[in-house]
Short mmCIF file of C-alpha atoms in Angstrom, two decimals:
data_model
loop_
_atom_site.label_atom_id
_atom_site.label_comp_id
_atom_site.label_asym_id
_atom_site.label_seq_id
_atom_site.Cartn_x
_atom_site.Cartn_y
_atom_site.Cartn_z
CA GLY A 1 0.27 0.25 0.14
CA GLY A 2 0.89 3.56 0.27
CA SER A 3 1.48 5.84 3.20
CA THR A 4 -1.52 4.70 5.03
CA VAL A 5 0.39 1.34 5.44
CA GLU A 6 4.15 2.71 5.56
CA GLY A 7 2.28 4.19 8.83
CA ARG A 8 1.58 7.70 8.27
CA GLY A 9 -0.81 8.80 11.40
CA ALA A 10 -0.05 5.93 13.61
CA SER A 11 1.75 7.35 16.88
CA SER A 12 4.41 4.76 16.94
CA ASN A 13 6.04 1.68 14.55
CA ALA A 14 3.86 -0.73 16.90
CA ALA A 15 0.79 0.97 15.99
CA THR A 16 1.05 0.72 12.10
CA ILE A 17 -1.56 -1.56 10.22
CA PRO A 18 1.42 -3.90 9.64
CA ALA A 19 2.52 -4.28 13.14
CA LEU A 20 -0.67 -4.65 14.45
CA LEU A 21 -1.37 -7.14 11.78
CA GLU A 22 1.38 -9.04 13.22
CA THR A 23 0.84 -8.75 16.62
CA GLU A 24 -2.86 -10.20 16.47
CA LEU A 25 -1.88 -13.20 14.27
CA ARG A 26 0.88 -14.09 16.49
CA SER A 27 -1.54 -14.09 19.19
CA ARG A 28 -3.98 -16.16 17.46
CA HIS A 29 -1.54 -18.63 16.27
CA PRO A 30 0.75 -19.24 18.80
CA GLU A 31 2.09 -22.33 17.33
CA LYS A 32 3.26 -20.33 14.17
CA ARG A 33 6.25 -18.26 13.22
CA ILE A 34 4.63 -15.19 11.57
CA ARG A 35 6.51 -12.06 10.24
CA VAL A 36 4.62 -9.34 8.81
CA ILE A 37 7.09 -7.29 6.39
CA ASN A 38 5.72 -3.47 5.96
CA ALA A 39 6.24 -3.00 2.49
CA GLY A 40 4.06 0.28 2.09
CA HIS A 41 5.36 3.50 0.58
CA ILE A 42 4.24 6.92 0.49
CA GLY A 43 2.00 7.91 -2.79
CA ASP A 44 2.45 4.63 -4.06
CA ILE A 45 -0.60 3.62 -6.76
CA ALA A 46 -1.44 -0.32 -7.46
CA PHE A 47 1.22 -0.29 -10.40
CA GLN A 48 4.32 0.43 -8.22
CA GLU A 49 3.00 -2.03 -5.99
CA LEU A 50 3.18 -4.59 -8.74
CA TYR A 51 6.75 -3.70 -9.29
CA ARG A 52 7.80 -3.57 -6.13
CA PHE A 53 6.50 -6.94 -5.64
CA GLN A 54 8.09 -8.39 -8.49
CA GLY A 55 11.47 -6.78 -8.33
CA LYS A 56 12.16 -7.32 -4.76
CA ILE A 57 9.55 -8.48 -2.10
CA ALA A 58 9.08 -11.85 -3.67
CA TYR A 59 12.59 -12.84 -4.02
CA GLN A 60 13.86 -11.24 -0.72
CA PHE A 61 11.52 -12.37 1.40
CA ARG A 62 9.48 -14.86 -0.33
CA PRO A 63 5.90 -14.15 1.70
CA ARG A 64 3.29 -17.11 1.81
CA LEU A 65 0.66 -14.02 2.32
CA VAL A 66 0.47 -10.86 0.49
CA ILE A 67 -1.95 -8.15 1.66
CA ALA A 68 -2.64 -4.95 -0.22
CA LEU A 69 -4.41 -2.36 1.09
CA ASP A 70 -4.80 0.52 -1.39
CA GLY A 71 -7.33 2.39 -3.94
CA ARG A 72 -7.03 6.09 -2.55
CA ASN A 73 -3.69 7.27 -4.17
CA ASP A 74 -4.93 5.55 -7.51
CA GLY A 75 -7.84 7.56 -7.20
CA PHE A 76 -6.35 10.50 -6.00
CA ASN A 77 -3.87 10.92 -9.08
CA ALA A 78 -6.96 10.76 -11.72
CA ALA A 79 -9.25 12.95 -9.50
CA SER A 80 -6.30 15.70 -9.41
CA TYR A 81 -4.70 15.57 -12.76
CA ALA A 82 -7.65 14.23 -15.23
CA ASP A 83 -7.33 16.82 -17.84
CA HIS A 84 -3.49 17.51 -17.00
CA GLY A 85 -1.34 14.39 -18.28
CA TRP A 86 -3.25 12.09 -16.54
CA ARG A 87 -2.85 8.41 -18.38
CA GLU A 88 -2.91 5.01 -16.75
CA ASN A 89 -0.38 4.26 -14.20
CA TRP A 90 1.12 7.67 -14.41
CA ILE A 91 2.42 9.20 -10.98
CA PRO A 92 2.92 12.98 -11.20
CA TYR A 93 5.73 13.25 -8.71
CA PHE A 94 7.97 11.35 -11.21
CA ASP A 95 7.74 13.84 -13.91
CA GLN A 96 8.19 16.73 -11.50
CA LEU A 97 11.72 14.75 -10.17
CA ALA A 98 12.49 14.18 -14.24
CA GLY A 99 12.20 18.03 -14.54
CA GLN A 100 14.52 19.04 -11.93
CA ILE A 101 16.75 16.38 -12.92
CA ASN A 102 17.04 17.76 -16.73
CA VAL A 103 17.30 21.39 -15.26
CA ILE A 104 20.31 20.49 -13.18
CA MET A 105 21.92 18.33 -15.97
CA ARG A 106 21.48 21.18 -18.25
CA LYS A 107 23.57 23.32 -15.90
CA GLY A 108 26.22 20.90 -15.78
CA GLY A 109 25.27 19.85 -12.08
CA THR A 110 25.06 21.84 -8.95
CA SER A 111 26.70 25.03 -8.41
CA PRO A 112 29.69 25.06 -5.35
CA LEU A 113 27.41 27.78 -3.68
CA ALA A 114 24.48 25.17 -3.40
CA GLY A 115 26.96 22.32 -2.29
CA ILE A 116 28.06 24.66 0.45
CA LYS A 117 24.67 25.67 1.54
CA ALA A 118 23.67 21.90 1.46
CA ALA A 119 26.77 21.13 3.70
CA LEU A 120 26.23 23.96 6.29
CA ASN A 121 22.29 22.97 6.56
CA HIS A 122 23.29 19.40 7.08
CA TYR A 123 26.39 19.92 9.50
CA SER A 124 25.88 23.17 11.44
CA MET A 125 22.94 23.15 13.67
CA ILE A 126 22.85 26.90 14.11
CA ASN A 127 22.85 27.52 10.27
CA ALA A 128 19.96 25.25 10.49
CA LEU A 129 18.16 27.10 13.28
CA VAL A 130 18.78 30.50 11.56
CA LEU A 131 17.03 29.01 8.24
CA SER A 132 14.46 27.88 9.99
CA ALA A 133 13.57 31.00 11.97
CA ILE A 134 13.53 32.85 8.81
CA ARG A 135 12.04 30.43 6.06
CA THR A 136 8.52 31.74 5.42
CA LYS A 137 5.56 29.54 5.65
CA GLU A 138 5.21 27.44 2.71
CA LYS A 139 2.03 27.58 0.33
CA SER A 140 -0.21 24.60 0.85
CA ALA A 141 -0.59 22.37 -2.43
CA SER A 142 -2.56 22.72 -5.05
CA TYR A 143 -3.98 20.62 -7.99
CA PRO A 144 -4.35 21.41 -11.62
CA GLN A 145 -7.51 19.92 -11.76
CA GLN A 146 -10.14 22.53 -11.26
CA SER A 147 -13.17 21.32 -12.89
CA ALA A 148 -15.16 17.71 -12.35
CA PRO A 149 -13.02 14.92 -14.29
CA PRO A 150 -14.36 13.20 -17.28
CA VAL A 151 -16.24 10.43 -16.10
CA ASP A 152 -14.30 8.11 -18.49
CA VAL A 153 -11.26 9.09 -16.80
CA MET A 154 -12.39 7.63 -13.65
CA LYS A 155 -13.74 4.51 -15.11
CA SER A 156 -10.19 4.16 -16.67
CA ALA A 157 -8.35 4.78 -13.45
CA ALA A 158 -10.42 2.24 -11.84
CA LYS A 159 -9.82 -0.26 -14.52
CA ALA A 160 -6.18 0.35 -14.47
CA TYR A 161 -5.77 -0.21 -10.57
CA LEU A 162 -7.86 -3.53 -10.94
CA ASN A 163 -5.47 -4.64 -13.85
CA ASN A 164 -2.35 -4.45 -11.41
CA HIS A 165 -3.98 -6.18 -8.74
CA ILE A 166 -5.06 -8.83 -11.16
CA LEU A 167 -1.50 -9.44 -12.51
CA LEU A 168 -0.27 -8.90 -8.64
CA GLU A 169 -2.51 -11.88 -8.00
CA GLN A 170 -1.31 -13.83 -10.92
CA PHE A 171 2.41 -13.48 -9.85
CA SER A 172 1.75 -14.32 -6.26
CA ARG A 173 0.41 -17.38 -7.39
CA LEU A 174 3.59 -18.06 -9.52
CA THR A 175 5.52 -17.61 -6.22
CA GLY A 176 3.39 -19.66 -4.17
CA SER A 177 1.97 -16.58 -2.39
CA ARG A 178 -1.87 -16.02 -1.03
CA TYR A 179 -3.12 -12.56 -2.26
CA PHE A 180 -5.73 -10.09 -0.88
CA ALA A 181 -6.36 -6.77 -1.89
CA PHE A 182 -8.59 -4.47 0.48
CA LEU A 183 -9.76 -1.18 -1.14
CA GLN A 184 -9.32 1.13 1.96
CA PRO A 185 -11.36 3.48 3.57
CA ALA A 186 -11.89 7.29 2.53
CA MET A 187 -13.38 10.45 4.01
CA PHE A 188 -16.81 9.76 2.23
CA ASP A 189 -20.45 10.97 4.15
CA ASN A 190 -21.98 7.73 3.31
CA LYS A 191 -19.05 5.55 4.40
CA LYS A 192 -18.80 7.17 8.00
CA GLN A 193 -20.51 9.53 10.53
CA LEU A 194 -17.83 12.28 10.34
CA THR A 195 -16.74 14.15 13.56
CA PRO A 196 -16.84 17.88 13.50
CA HIS A 197 -13.00 17.90 13.00
CA GLU A 198 -12.89 15.05 10.18
CA ARG A 199 -15.37 17.15 8.36
CA GLU A 200 -13.28 20.28 8.81
CA LEU A 201 -10.14 18.32 7.08
CA LYS A 202 -12.27 17.24 4.71
CA GLU A 203 -13.91 20.67 3.48
CA ASP A 204 -9.89 22.14 4.09
CA PHE A 205 -8.88 19.91 1.22
CA GLU A 206 -11.57 20.41 -0.91
CA ASN A 207 -10.38 24.02 -0.89
CA LYS A 208 -7.86 23.48 -2.81
CA PHE A 209 -10.18 22.88 -5.76
CA ALA A 210 -11.80 25.90 -7.62
CA GLU A 211 -14.86 23.84 -7.37
CA PRO A 212 -15.97 21.13 -4.73
CA VAL A 213 -14.94 18.40 -7.46
CA PHE A 214 -12.15 15.99 -5.49
CA TRP A 215 -14.24 14.07 -2.89
CA ALA A 216 -17.36 13.60 -5.51
CA ALA A 217 -14.52 12.46 -8.51
CA LEU A 218 -12.76 10.31 -5.89
CA GLU A 219 -16.17 8.57 -4.52
CA GLN A 220 -16.85 8.03 -8.51
CA PHE A 221 -13.27 6.19 -8.61
CA TYR A 222 -14.37 4.04 -5.71
CA GLU A 223 -17.93 2.96 -7.20
CA PHE A 224 -16.19 2.03 -10.65
CA ALA A 225 -13.65 0.02 -8.71
CA HIS A 226 -16.47 -1.84 -6.46
CA GLU A 227 -18.70 -2.37 -9.60
CA GLN A 228 -15.85 -3.68 -11.92
CA SER A 229 -14.54 -5.87 -9.08
CA GLY A 230 -17.30 -8.05 -8.77
CA THR A 231 -16.21 -10.77 -10.04
CA LEU A 232 -12.39 -11.05 -8.58
CA PRO A 233 -12.42 -13.46 -5.81
CA PHE A 234 -9.17 -11.72 -3.96
CA PHE A 235 -10.71 -8.43 -3.71
CA TYR A 236 -12.64 -7.14 -0.95
CA ASP A 237 -14.03 -3.73 -0.46
CA ILE A 238 -13.83 -2.56 3.11
CA SER A 239 -14.20 1.13 2.41
CA ASP A 240 -17.22 1.22 4.91
CA VAL A 241 -15.62 -0.81 7.66
CA PHE A 242 -16.08 2.68 9.84
CA LEU A 243 -19.69 3.21 9.29
CA ASP A 244 -20.33 2.55 12.37
CA THR A 245 -17.80 3.98 14.65
CA PRO A 246 -18.49 7.88 14.97
CA GLU A 247 -15.46 8.34 16.98
CA GLN A 248 -12.86 10.08 15.25
CA LEU A 249 -10.54 7.90 12.90
CA TYR A 250 -8.80 10.12 10.69
CA HIS A 251 -5.64 11.59 11.83
CA ASP A 252 -5.83 13.79 8.74
CA ARG A 253 -7.46 14.03 5.27
CA CYS A 254 -5.99 10.29 4.08
CA HIS A 255 -4.24 8.90 7.22
CA TYR A 256 -6.02 6.87 10.23
CA ASN A 257 -5.04 7.54 13.50
CA ASP A 258 -4.24 4.55 15.78
CA ALA A 259 -8.33 3.54 16.46
CA GLY A 260 -8.69 3.45 12.48
CA ASN A 261 -5.98 1.19 12.21
CA ARG A 262 -6.99 -1.26 14.87
CA ILE A 263 -10.40 -1.39 12.91
CA ILE A 264 -8.84 -2.05 9.70
CA VAL A 265 -6.69 -4.78 11.05
CA ARG A 266 -10.04 -6.45 12.45
CA ARG A 267 -11.34 -6.67 9.25
CA ILE A 268 -8.48 -7.78 7.14
CA ILE A 269 -8.08 -10.67 9.63
CA GLN A 270 -11.90 -11.52 9.43
CA THR A 271 -10.93 -12.27 5.89
CA ILE A 272 -7.28 -13.98 6.32
CA ASP A 273 -7.36 -15.93 9.50
CA GLY A 274 -8.71 -18.74 8.08
CA TYR A 275 -5.79 -19.12 5.44
CA VAL A 276 -3.18 -18.31 7.78
CA ALA A 277 -4.74 -21.44 10.25
CA GLN A 278 -4.00 -23.64 6.85
CA ASP A 279 -1.23 -23.43 4.75
CA ALA A 280 -1.35 -20.09 3.47
CA GLY A 281 1.55 -20.52 0.64
CA ALA A 282 0.20 -23.30 -1.12
CA ILE A 283 0.77 -22.97 -4.57
CA LEU A 284 -2.67 -22.37 -6.53
CA PRO A 285 -3.77 -22.91 -9.89
CA ALA A 286 -4.29 -20.10 -12.20
CA MET A 287 -7.06 -17.96 -11.99
CA GLU A 288 -9.75 -17.88 -14.79
CA ILE A 289 -10.03 -13.92 -15.96
CA ALA A 290 -12.72 -13.07 -18.25
CA PRO A 291 -11.69 -11.98 -21.38
CA ASP A 292 -12.31 -8.08 -20.97
CA ALA A 293 -10.63 -8.15 -17.34
CA LEU A 294 -7.19 -6.85 -18.87
CA ARG A 295 -6.78 -4.38 -21.59
#
């Protein structure tokens, strides 16, 4: 997953979703040797998860069970950049990095003065304190999409999201892993009774758009993902897992607090516990995929 799996919003490493999952599974199955690897990374979409799993996780850790918790980042990119370069499996941040690197390369590398400044800031506490004192407050982020994203873009984003999970599930089978994917909760009014603070966080983020388009577009992505995932036996929509919990569960506009993490972990365990009790790593036959599932 992305930053929620990585641990943003949690009060400590022990309160992250992977750590809580490991603790609970060890408690339920003391006879087994259980280790949960946290492979979450801020900003990741399903496409990046696929390549991280194929390129590193599968062969370095050889997991018996693979769990994905994601969805929001995939919908976020489409909702925020629909008419501004968005395409399937595209990460805006990579284009920004490439642009910065190209500028540096055209100038022949970093200047000596820039190197001195970087060294002072890294090694001099006084220099760092002075810079911190005089630095002006950074402007809040804004996103280019300022009108409602086209429906076909949100539908394509949901399709690409699920296609990557289909590939992840198939590759997991080839490496002897059982695979589960979970569509994570987001701040939708029909998925949770938002507290005043949670509503304030939601509205504050919507103000980054000229029109109230972001949350409606993200919800549309979720609806398409839910509809299109109906025939995938490994995919579970748990976006409504907070529905009956009125207390605050969001740390900010997208990350959960410790209480939210615990609720998500309990829901995941309801699904995977039977496989953990058995041999979760049994090699499975290839899953039959509908002809139009992948494009």
